[in-house]
PDB file of C-alpha atoms and ligand atoms in Angstrom:
ATOM      1  CA  MET A   1      -0.019   0.142   0.031  1.00  0.00           C
ATOM      2  CA  ASP A   2       1.500   3.401  -0.874  1.00  0.00           C
ATOM      3  CA  ILE A   3       0.744   6.589  -2.830  1.00  0.00           C
ATOM      4  CA  PRO A   4       1.664   7.329  -6.251  1.00  0.00           C
ATOM      5  CA  ARG A   5       5.353   6.800  -6.913  1.00  0.00           C
ATOM      6  CA  ILE A   6       5.684  10.672  -8.510  1.00  0.00           C
ATOM      7  CA  PHE A   7       4.827  12.000  -4.873  1.00  0.00           C
ATOM      8  CA  ASN A   8       7.753   9.928  -3.159  1.00  0.00           C
ATOM      9  CA  ILE A   9      10.097  11.334  -5.472  1.00  0.00           C
ATOM     10  CA  THR A  10       9.021  14.869  -5.808  1.00  0.00           C
ATOM     11  CA  GLU A  11       8.678  15.258  -2.030  1.00  0.00           C
ATOM     12  CA  SER A  12      10.955  12.789  -0.749  1.00  0.00           C
ATOM     13  CA  ALA A  13      13.041  15.959   0.460  1.00  0.00           C
ATOM     14  CA  HIS A  14      10.335  18.049   1.868  1.00  0.00           C
ATOM     15  CA  ARG A  15       9.750  17.852   5.876  1.00  0.00           C
ATOM     16  CA  ILE A  16       6.328  19.777   5.415  1.00  0.00           C
ATOM     17  CA  HIS A  17       4.516  18.801   2.546  1.00  0.00           C
ATOM     18  CA  ASN A  18       2.189  21.760   2.491  1.00  0.00           C
ATOM     19  CA  PRO A  19       3.060  25.686   1.885  1.00  0.00           C
ATOM     20  CA  PHE A  20       3.366  25.775   5.778  1.00  0.00           C
ATOM     21  CA  THR A  21       7.402  27.052   6.563  1.00  0.00           C
ATOM     22  CA  PRO A  22       8.668  25.461   9.552  1.00  0.00           C
ATOM     23  CA  GLU A  23       8.030  28.882  11.434  1.00  0.00           C
ATOM     24  CA  LYS A  24       3.999  29.175  10.288  1.00  0.00           C
ATOM     25  CA  LEU A  25       3.745  25.271  12.050  1.00  0.00           C
ATOM     26  CA  ALA A  26       5.110  26.882  15.381  1.00  0.00           C
ATOM     27  CA  THR A  27       3.042  29.605  15.029  1.00  0.00           C
ATOM     28  CA  LEU A  28      -0.083  27.420  14.667  1.00  0.00           C
ATOM     29  CA  GLY A  29       1.252  25.508  17.600  1.00  0.00           C
ATOM     30  CA  ALA A  30       1.471  28.655  19.670  1.00  0.00           C
ATOM     31  CA  ALA A  31      -2.089  29.973  18.511  1.00  0.00           C
ATOM     32  CA  LEU A  32      -3.593  27.089  19.865  1.00  0.00           C
ATOM     33  CA  ARG A  33      -2.183  27.297  23.377  1.00  0.00           C
ATOM     34  CA  LEU A  34      -1.328  23.821  23.401  1.00  0.00           C
ATOM     35  CA  GLU A  35      -0.907  22.052  26.880  1.00  0.00           C
ATOM     36  CA  THR A  36       2.178  19.443  27.775  1.00  0.00           C
ATOM     37  CA  GLY A  37       0.323  15.727  27.249  1.00  0.00           C
ATOM     38  CA  THR A  38      -2.646  17.151  24.896  1.00  0.00           C
ATOM     39  CA  ARG A  39      -3.021  14.302  22.469  1.00  0.00           C
ATOM     40  CA  VAL A  40      -3.183  14.965  19.081  1.00  0.00           C
ATOM     41  CA  LEU A  41      -4.408  12.812  16.086  1.00  0.00           C
ATOM     42  CA  ASP A  42      -2.852  13.419  12.660  1.00  0.00           C
ATOM     43  CA  LEU A  43      -4.494  11.932   9.751  1.00  0.00           C
ATOM     44  CA  GLY A  44      -2.225  12.296   6.672  1.00  0.00           C
ATOM     45  CA  SER A  45       0.444  13.082   8.916  1.00  0.00           C
ATOM     46  CA  GLY A  46       3.335  13.008   6.066  1.00  0.00           C
ATOM     47  CA  SER A  47       6.983  13.062   7.318  1.00  0.00           C
ATOM     48  CA  GLY A  48       5.776  13.914  10.808  1.00  0.00           C
ATOM     49  CA  GLU A  49       6.996  17.492  11.315  1.00  0.00           C
ATOM     50  CA  MET A  50       3.812  18.975  12.843  1.00  0.00           C
ATOM     51  CA  LEU A  51       3.627  16.311  15.904  1.00  0.00           C
ATOM     52  CA  CYS A  52       7.369  15.996  16.200  1.00  0.00           C
ATOM     53  CA  THR A  53       8.018  19.362  16.665  1.00  0.00           C
ATOM     54  CA  TRP A  54       5.032  20.371  18.740  1.00  0.00           C
ATOM     55  CA  ALA A  55       6.063  17.025  21.057  1.00  0.00           C
ATOM     56  CA  ARG A  56       9.355  18.945  20.993  1.00  0.00           C
ATOM     57  CA  ASP A  57       8.129  22.583  21.866  1.00  0.00           C
ATOM     58  CA  TYR A  58       4.603  21.903  23.347  1.00  0.00           C
ATOM     59  CA  ARG A  59       5.111  18.410  24.774  1.00  0.00           C
ATOM     60  CA  VAL A  60       2.567  17.004  23.267  1.00  0.00           C
ATOM     61  CA  ILE A  61       1.590  12.860  22.583  1.00  0.00           C
ATOM     62  CA  GLY A  62      -0.108  12.050  19.225  1.00  0.00           C
ATOM     63  CA  THR A  63      -0.295   9.446  16.540  1.00  0.00           C
ATOM     64  CA  GLY A  64       0.168   9.987  13.025  1.00  0.00           C
ATOM     65  CA  ILE A  65      -1.538   7.726  10.075  1.00  0.00           C
ATOM     66  CA  ASP A  66       0.393   8.179   6.454  1.00  0.00           C
ATOM     67  CA  MET A  67      -0.268   6.017   3.209  1.00  0.00           C
ATOM     68  CA  SER A  68       3.223   7.267   2.283  1.00  0.00           C
ATOM     69  CA  GLN A  69       5.749   4.329   3.186  1.00  0.00           C
ATOM     70  CA  LEU A  70       8.725   6.822   2.745  1.00  0.00           C
ATOM     71  CA  TYR A  71       7.097   9.677   4.764  1.00  0.00           C
ATOM     72  CA  THR A  72       6.460   7.653   7.477  1.00  0.00           C
ATOM     73  CA  GLU A  73       9.619   6.178   7.710  1.00  0.00           C
ATOM     74  CA  GLN A  74      10.989   9.810   7.838  1.00  0.00           C
ATOM     75  CA  ALA A  75       8.156  10.566  10.651  1.00  0.00           C
ATOM     76  CA  LYS A  76      10.071   7.738  12.625  1.00  0.00           C
ATOM     77  CA  LEU A  77      13.326   8.859  12.185  1.00  0.00           C
ATOM     78  CA  ARG A  78      12.756  12.557  12.729  1.00  0.00           C
ATOM     79  CA  ALA A  79      11.137  11.754  15.944  1.00  0.00           C
ATOM     80  CA  GLU A  80      13.947  10.135  17.241  1.00  0.00           C
ATOM     81  CA  GLU A  81      16.458  12.957  15.937  1.00  0.00           C
ATOM     82  CA  LEU A  82      13.939  15.429  17.721  1.00  0.00           C
ATOM     83  CA  GLY A  83      14.227  13.028  20.637  1.00  0.00           C
ATOM     84  CA  VAL A  84      10.532  12.429  20.916  1.00  0.00           C
ATOM     85  CA  ALA A  85      10.294   9.192  19.866  1.00  0.00           C
ATOM     86  CA  ASP A  86       8.497   8.232  23.531  1.00  0.00           C
ATOM     87  CA  GLN A  87       5.828  10.988  22.651  1.00  0.00           C
ATOM     88  CA  VAL A  88       4.640  10.292  18.803  1.00  0.00           C
ATOM     89  CA  LYS A  89       3.756   6.803  16.997  1.00  0.00           C
ATOM     90  CA  PHE A  90       3.878   6.661  13.200  1.00  0.00           C
ATOM     91  CA  ILE A  91       1.639   3.988  11.542  1.00  0.00           C
ATOM     92  CA  HIS A  92       2.274   3.541   7.966  1.00  0.00           C
ATOM     93  CA  GLY A  93      -1.657   3.051   6.762  1.00  0.00           C
ATOM     94  CA  ASP A  94      -4.768   3.942   5.044  1.00  0.00           C
ATOM     95  CA  ALA A  95      -6.457   7.011   7.177  1.00  0.00           C
ATOM     96  CA  THR A  96      -9.609   6.381   5.430  1.00  0.00           C
ATOM     97  CA  GLY A  97     -12.392   6.016   8.405  1.00  0.00           C
ATOM     98  CA  TYR A  98      -9.669   5.808  11.060  1.00  0.00           C
ATOM     99  CA  ILE A  99     -11.193   6.627  14.661  1.00  0.00           C
ATOM    100  CA  SER A 100      -8.874   6.481  17.342  1.00  0.00           C
ATOM    101  CA  ASP A 101     -10.287   4.906  20.765  1.00  0.00           C
ATOM    102  CA  ASP A 102      -8.151   7.562  23.050  1.00  0.00           C
ATOM    103  CA  LYS A 103     -10.093  10.572  22.102  1.00  0.00           C
ATOM    104  CA  ALA A 104      -7.780  13.297  20.847  1.00  0.00           C
ATOM    105  CA  GLY A 105      -7.459  17.130  22.146  1.00  0.00           C
ATOM    106  CA  VAL A 106      -6.475  17.932  18.845  1.00  0.00           C
ATOM    107  CA  ALA A 107      -7.630  15.729  15.528  1.00  0.00           C
ATOM    108  CA  ALA A 108      -6.047  17.234  12.646  1.00  0.00           C
ATOM    109  CA  CYS A 109      -5.839  16.985   8.665  1.00  0.00           C
ATOM    110  CA  LEU A 110      -3.659  19.056   7.145  1.00  0.00           C
ATOM    111  CA  GLY A 111      -3.774  18.873   2.822  1.00  0.00           C
ATOM    112  CA  ALA A 112      -5.495  15.275   2.586  1.00  0.00           C
ATOM    113  CA  THR A 113      -8.884  15.980   2.943  1.00  0.00           C
ATOM    114  CA  TRP A 114      -9.799  13.638   0.263  1.00  0.00           C
ATOM    115  CA  ILE A 115      -9.087  10.943   2.660  1.00  0.00           C
ATOM    116  CA  ALA A 116     -12.995  11.387   3.673  1.00  0.00           C
ATOM    117  CA  GLY A 117     -14.393  13.048   0.577  1.00  0.00           C
ATOM    118  CA  GLY A 118     -13.367  16.777   1.298  1.00  0.00           C
ATOM    119  CA  VAL A 119     -13.848  18.921   3.776  1.00  0.00           C
ATOM    120  CA  ILE A 120     -17.206  17.624   5.420  1.00  0.00           C
ATOM    121  CA  GLY A 121     -16.092  14.198   5.469  1.00  0.00           C
ATOM    122  CA  THR A 122     -12.913  14.947   6.604  1.00  0.00           C
ATOM    123  CA  ILE A 123     -14.447  17.307   9.613  1.00  0.00           C
ATOM    124  CA  GLU A 124     -17.287  14.343  10.351  1.00  0.00           C
ATOM    125  CA  LEU A 125     -14.270  11.452  10.606  1.00  0.00           C
ATOM    126  CA  LEU A 126     -11.880  13.376  12.916  1.00  0.00           C
ATOM    127  CA  ALA A 127     -14.933  14.837  15.331  1.00  0.00           C
ATOM    128  CA  GLN A 128     -15.368  11.217  16.086  1.00  0.00           C
ATOM    129  CA  SER A 129     -12.078  11.048  17.354  1.00  0.00           C
ATOM    130  CA  LEU A 130     -12.327  14.182  19.438  1.00  0.00           C
ATOM    131  CA  ARG A 131     -12.737  14.645  23.242  1.00  0.00           C
ATOM    132  CA  PRO A 132     -15.231  17.080  24.455  1.00  0.00           C
ATOM    133  CA  GLY A 133     -13.804  20.494  24.373  1.00  0.00           C
ATOM    134  CA  GLY A 134     -11.547  19.431  21.757  1.00  0.00           C
ATOM    135  CA  ILE A 135     -10.024  21.461  18.370  1.00  0.00           C
ATOM    136  CA  LEU A 136     -10.366  19.818  14.689  1.00  0.00           C
ATOM    137  CA  LEU A 137      -7.480  21.250  12.631  1.00  0.00           C
ATOM    138  CA  ILE A 138      -8.061  21.277   8.672  1.00  0.00           C
ATOM    139  CA  GLY A 139      -5.353  22.185   6.177  1.00  0.00           C
ATOM    140  CA  GLU A 140      -6.944  23.129   2.980  1.00  0.00           C
ATOM    141  CA  PRO A 141      -6.357  25.627  -0.013  1.00  0.00           C
ATOM    142  CA  TYR A 142      -9.114  28.408  -1.156  1.00  0.00           C
ATOM    143  CA  TRP A 143      -8.974  30.996  -3.958  1.00  0.00           C
ATOM    144  CA  ARG A 144      -6.702  34.033  -3.118  1.00  0.00           C
ATOM    145  CA  GLN A 145      -7.971  35.219  -6.631  1.00  0.00           C
ATOM    146  CA  LEU A 146     -10.902  33.447  -8.537  1.00  0.00           C
ATOM    147  CA  PRO A 147      -9.375  32.192 -11.594  1.00  0.00           C
ATOM    148  CA  PRO A 148     -11.226  33.998 -14.612  1.00  0.00           C
ATOM    149  CA  THR A 149     -11.525  30.780 -16.379  1.00  0.00           C
ATOM    150  CA  GLU A 150     -11.647  27.146 -15.922  1.00  0.00           C
ATOM    151  CA  ASP A 151      -8.118  26.901 -17.790  1.00  0.00           C
ATOM    152  CA  VAL A 152      -6.695  29.209 -15.052  1.00  0.00           C
ATOM    153  CA  ALA A 153      -8.171  26.508 -12.345  1.00  0.00           C
ATOM    154  CA  ARG A 154      -6.550  23.488 -14.337  1.00  0.00           C
ATOM    155  CA  GLY A 155      -3.578  25.307 -14.382  1.00  0.00           C
ATOM    156  CA  CYS A 156      -3.328  25.279 -10.795  1.00  0.00           C
ATOM    157  CA  LEU A 157      -4.090  21.531 -10.927  1.00  0.00           C
ATOM    158  CA  ALA A 158      -8.033  22.000  -9.519  1.00  0.00           C
ATOM    159  CA  ASN A 159     -10.405  20.209 -11.752  1.00  0.00           C
ATOM    160  CA  SER A 160     -12.360  23.124 -11.758  1.00  0.00           C
ATOM    161  CA  ILE A 161     -13.295  26.612 -10.335  1.00  0.00           C
ATOM    162  CA  SER A 162     -15.681  24.555  -8.041  1.00  0.00           C
ATOM    163  CA  ASP A 163     -13.101  22.685  -6.356  1.00  0.00           C
ATOM    164  CA  PHE A 164     -12.137  25.380  -3.895  1.00  0.00           C
ATOM    165  CA  VAL A 165     -14.099  28.555  -2.855  1.00  0.00           C
ATOM    166  CA  MET A 166     -12.684  32.394  -1.589  1.00  0.00           C
ATOM    167  CA  LEU A 167     -11.502  32.738   2.086  1.00  0.00           C
ATOM    168  CA  PRO A 168     -14.771  34.081   3.747  1.00  0.00           C
ATOM    169  CA  GLU A 169     -16.836  31.197   2.020  1.00  0.00           C
ATOM    170  CA  LEU A 170     -14.745  28.729   3.374  1.00  0.00           C
ATOM    171  CA  LEU A 171     -14.463  30.493   6.556  1.00  0.00           C
ATOM    172  CA  ALA A 172     -18.494  30.633   6.376  1.00  0.00           C
ATOM    173  CA  SER A 173     -18.907  27.161   5.395  1.00  0.00           C
ATOM    174  CA  PHE A 174     -17.455  25.654   8.457  1.00  0.00           C
ATOM    175  CA  GLY A 175     -20.172  27.774  10.159  1.00  0.00           C
ATOM    176  CA  HIS A 176     -22.779  26.057   8.440  1.00  0.00           C
ATOM    177  CA  LEU A 177     -21.532  22.855   9.458  1.00  0.00           C
ATOM    178  CA  GLY A 178     -21.727  24.075  12.969  1.00  0.00           C
ATOM    179  CA  TYR A 179     -18.383  25.041  13.943  1.00  0.00           C
ATOM    180  CA  ASP A 180     -16.642  28.229  15.519  1.00  0.00           C
ATOM    181  CA  VAL A 181     -13.365  29.044  13.758  1.00  0.00           C
ATOM    182  CA  ILE A 182     -11.210  29.818  16.558  1.00  0.00           C
ATOM    183  CA  GLU A 183      -8.214  29.921  14.833  1.00  0.00           C
ATOM    184  CA  MET A 184      -6.310  30.194  11.658  1.00  0.00           C
ATOM    185  CA  VAL A 185      -2.954  30.703  10.231  1.00  0.00           C
ATOM    186  CA  LEU A 186      -2.695  31.431   6.455  1.00  0.00           C
ATOM    187  CA  ALA A 187       0.645  30.035   4.170  1.00  0.00           C
ATOM    188  CA  ASP A 188       1.991  32.805   1.664  1.00  0.00           C
ATOM    189  CA  GLN A 189       3.755  33.108  -1.197  1.00  0.00           C
ATOM    190  CA  ASN A 190       7.148  32.475   0.599  1.00  0.00           C
ATOM    191  CA  GLY A 191       5.649  29.052   1.966  1.00  0.00           C
ATOM    192  CA  TRP A 192       4.282  28.445  -1.599  1.00  0.00           C
ATOM    193  CA  ASP A 193       7.684  28.682  -3.149  1.00  0.00           C
ATOM    194  CA  ARG A 194       9.076  26.687  -0.294  1.00  0.00           C
ATOM    195  CA  TYR A 195       7.087  23.635  -1.128  1.00  0.00           C
ATOM    196  CA  GLU A 196       6.930  23.961  -4.665  1.00  0.00           C
ATOM    197  CA  ALA A 197      10.296  24.969  -5.795  1.00  0.00           C
ATOM    198  CA  ALA A 198      12.085  22.602  -3.322  1.00  0.00           C
ATOM    199  CA  LYS A 199      10.352  19.870  -5.825  1.00  0.00           C
ATOM    200  CA  TRP A 200      12.427  21.308  -8.279  1.00  0.00           C
ATOM    201  CA  LEU A 201      16.071  20.539  -6.899  1.00  0.00           C
ATOM    202  CA  THR A 202      14.747  17.304  -5.482  1.00  0.00           C
ATOM    203  CA  MET A 203      13.669  16.245  -9.000  1.00  0.00           C
ATOM    204  CA  ARG A 204      16.971  17.342 -10.979  1.00  0.00           C
ATOM    205  CA  ARG A 205      18.807  15.524  -8.229  1.00  0.00           C
ATOM    206  CA  TRP A 206      16.444  12.484  -8.695  1.00  0.00           C
ATOM    207  CA  LEU A 207      16.759  12.373 -12.498  1.00  0.00           C
ATOM    208  CA  GLU A 208      20.836  12.554 -12.256  1.00  0.00           C
ATOM    209  CA  ALA A 209      20.544   9.530 -10.195  1.00  0.00           C
ATOM    210  CA  ASN A 210      18.006   7.734 -12.276  1.00  0.00           C
ATOM    211  CA  PRO A 211      18.166   8.419 -16.021  1.00  0.00           C
ATOM    212  CA  ASP A 212      17.115   5.352 -16.963  1.00  0.00           C
ATOM    213  CA  ASP A 213      13.988   5.007 -14.776  1.00  0.00           C
ATOM    214  CA  GLU A 214      10.781   4.033 -16.356  1.00  0.00           C
ATOM    215  CA  ILE A 215       9.055   7.525 -15.097  1.00  0.00           C
ATOM    216  CA  ALA A 216      12.077   9.436 -15.646  1.00  0.00           C
ATOM    217  CA  LYS A 217      10.331  11.018 -19.063  1.00  0.00           C
ATOM    218  CA  ASP A 218       7.684  12.262 -16.751  1.00  0.00           C
ATOM    219  CA  VAL A 219       9.922  13.563 -14.124  1.00  0.00           C
ATOM    220  CA  ARG A 220      11.867  15.582 -16.895  1.00  0.00           C
ATOM    221  CA  ALA A 221       8.733  16.600 -18.186  1.00  0.00           C
ATOM    222  CA  LYS A 222       7.650  18.142 -14.805  1.00  0.00           C
ATOM    223  CA  LEU A 223      10.865  19.926 -14.116  1.00  0.00           C
ATOM    224  CA  THR A 224      10.789  21.702 -17.700  1.00  0.00           C
ATOM    225  CA  SER A 225       7.497  22.861 -17.084  1.00  0.00           C
ATOM    226  CA  GLU A 226       6.691  23.465 -13.366  1.00  0.00           C
ATOM    227  CA  PRO A 227       8.775  26.755 -12.403  1.00  0.00           C
ATOM    228  CA  LYS A 228       6.726  28.626 -15.331  1.00  0.00           C
ATOM    229  CA  ARG A 229       3.505  26.776 -14.378  1.00  0.00           C
ATOM    230  CA  TYR A 230       3.701  27.385 -10.655  1.00  0.00           C
ATOM    231  CA  ALA A 231       4.613  31.046 -10.933  1.00  0.00           C
ATOM    232  CA  ALA A 232       1.534  31.444 -13.502  1.00  0.00           C
ATOM    233  CA  TYR A 233      -1.268  29.729 -11.530  1.00  0.00           C
ATOM    234  CA  THR A 234      -0.777  28.273  -8.036  1.00  0.00           C
ATOM    235  CA  ARG A 235       1.322  30.935  -6.662  1.00  0.00           C
ATOM    236  CA  GLU A 236      -1.037  33.661  -7.976  1.00  0.00           C
ATOM    237  CA  TYR A 237      -4.242  32.183  -7.401  1.00  0.00           C
ATOM    238  CA  LEU A 238      -4.124  29.507  -4.737  1.00  0.00           C
ATOM    239  CA  GLY A 239      -4.130  30.034  -1.106  1.00  0.00           C
ATOM    240  CA  TRP A 240      -3.871  27.739   1.534  1.00  0.00           C
ATOM    241  CA  GLY A 241      -4.663  27.668   5.256  1.00  0.00           C
ATOM    242  CA  VAL A 242      -5.031  25.571   8.465  1.00  0.00           C
ATOM    243  CA  PHE A 243      -8.474  26.150  10.025  1.00  0.00           C
ATOM    244  CA  ALA A 244      -9.389  25.527  13.621  1.00  0.00           C
ATOM    245  CA  LEU A 245     -12.340  24.371  14.845  1.00  0.00           C
ATOM    246  CA  MET A 246     -14.706  23.612  17.903  1.00  0.00           C
ATOM    247  CA  PRO A 247     -18.161  22.661  17.386  1.00  0.00           C
ATOM    248  CA  ARG A 248     -20.743  24.935  18.897  1.00  0.00           C
TER     249      ARG A 248
HETATM  250  N1  LIG B 301       0.130  16.656   6.991  1.00  0.00           N
HETATM  251  C1  LIG B 301       1.206  16.593   6.148  1.00  0.00           C
HETATM  252  C2  LIG B 301       0.968  15.817   4.806  1.00  0.00           C
HETATM  253  C3  LIG B 301       0.335  16.333   3.659  1.00  0.00           C
HETATM  254  S1  LIG B 301       0.502  16.064   2.007  1.00  0.00           S
HETATM  255  C4  LIG B 301       2.074  17.864   6.067  1.00  0.00           C
HETATM  256  O1  LIG B 301       1.336  19.035   6.134  1.00  0.00           O
HETATM  257  O2  LIG B 301       3.409  17.813   5.955  1.00  0.00           O
HETATM  258  C5  LIG B 301      -0.526  14.427   1.919  1.00  0.00           C
HETATM  259  C6  LIG B 301      -0.254  13.288   2.806  1.00  0.00           C
HETATM  260  O3  LIG B 301      -1.576  12.927   2.424  1.00  0.00           O
HETATM  261  C7  LIG B 301       0.819  12.564   2.110  1.00  0.00           C
HETATM  262  O4  LIG B 301       1.874  12.615   2.842  1.00  0.00           O
HETATM  263  C8  LIG B 301      -0.039  11.599   1.557  1.00  0.00           C
HETATM  264  O5  LIG B 301       1.054  10.544   1.934  1.00  0.00           O
HETATM  265  C9  LIG B 301      -0.814  11.380   2.588  1.00  0.00           C
HETATM  266  N2  LIG B 301      -2.048  10.216   1.927  1.00  0.00           N
HETATM  267  C10 LIG B 301      -2.937  10.166   0.847  1.00  0.00           C
HETATM  268  N3  LIG B 301      -3.721   9.699   0.930  1.00  0.00           N
HETATM  269  C11 LIG B 301      -3.604   8.911   1.998  1.00  0.00           C
HETATM  270  C12 LIG B 301      -4.757   8.121   2.832  1.00  0.00           C
HETATM  271  N4  LIG B 301      -5.633   7.218   2.376  1.00  0.00           N
HETATM  272  N5  LIG B 301      -4.467   7.766   4.164  1.00  0.00           N
HETATM  273  C13 LIG B 301      -3.097   7.857   4.853  1.00  0.00           C
HETATM  274  N6  LIG B 301      -2.512   9.261   4.424  1.00  0.00           N
HETATM  275  C14 LIG B 301      -2.938   9.452   3.027  1.00  0.00           C
END
């Protein structure tokens, strides 16, 4: 069981697989006023940077589940590196339908809401692992500017304009689901650059090391086209943020 190989190649050197910088991740942890011993559940935990750094900085405990074997291994190594392996656990697996027996003070899904069919399904899933008074975290894109055409939306790698909404509508939608938005931290273009541009060096080095790989042609094409595509579309039109929610 694993995610498509292309992601394990392009994001193999990422610690954070979204447009957050380490500073934004720390800002989010501080904004949530995390208390020592808070249990954090992270669905689609990637390489574990959120759980590991929050375990170090705020003494939280927690579990992450991710379908990438590579990222999960990296998460375990990171936990050891930061001296928090006794506080955090990383499981390689499918987070679809995952409900924790030990209810969490924070239940998160950052940049992987397709796990439960979108934002609504993910909120419903996470809520089942939350203890009373706990906080849900949803990391999700929104339109910074509404794409003028469907072609522009596709340039952002969305299927259509209707995949995402503008920030005010996204915030209002949480209210319609019966949740208060109690905090948010938004990525910026610098963070998008760190997420996207970091893939380019990784691709370049991977191509040099794997010229005859069956997927090398695809990676080559991606490296050639991505800088321009990213600058023209994603960087201009797409925002990303983490929204902290509590049921009303
Ligand atoms: N939250 C992490 C990773 C975001 S990228 C971070 O912010 O760094 C999306 C992640 O979802 C990837 O790590 C990918 O491996 C994982 N993923 C995709 N489908 C999944 C599934 N069905 N179950 C668990 N993880 C999944």
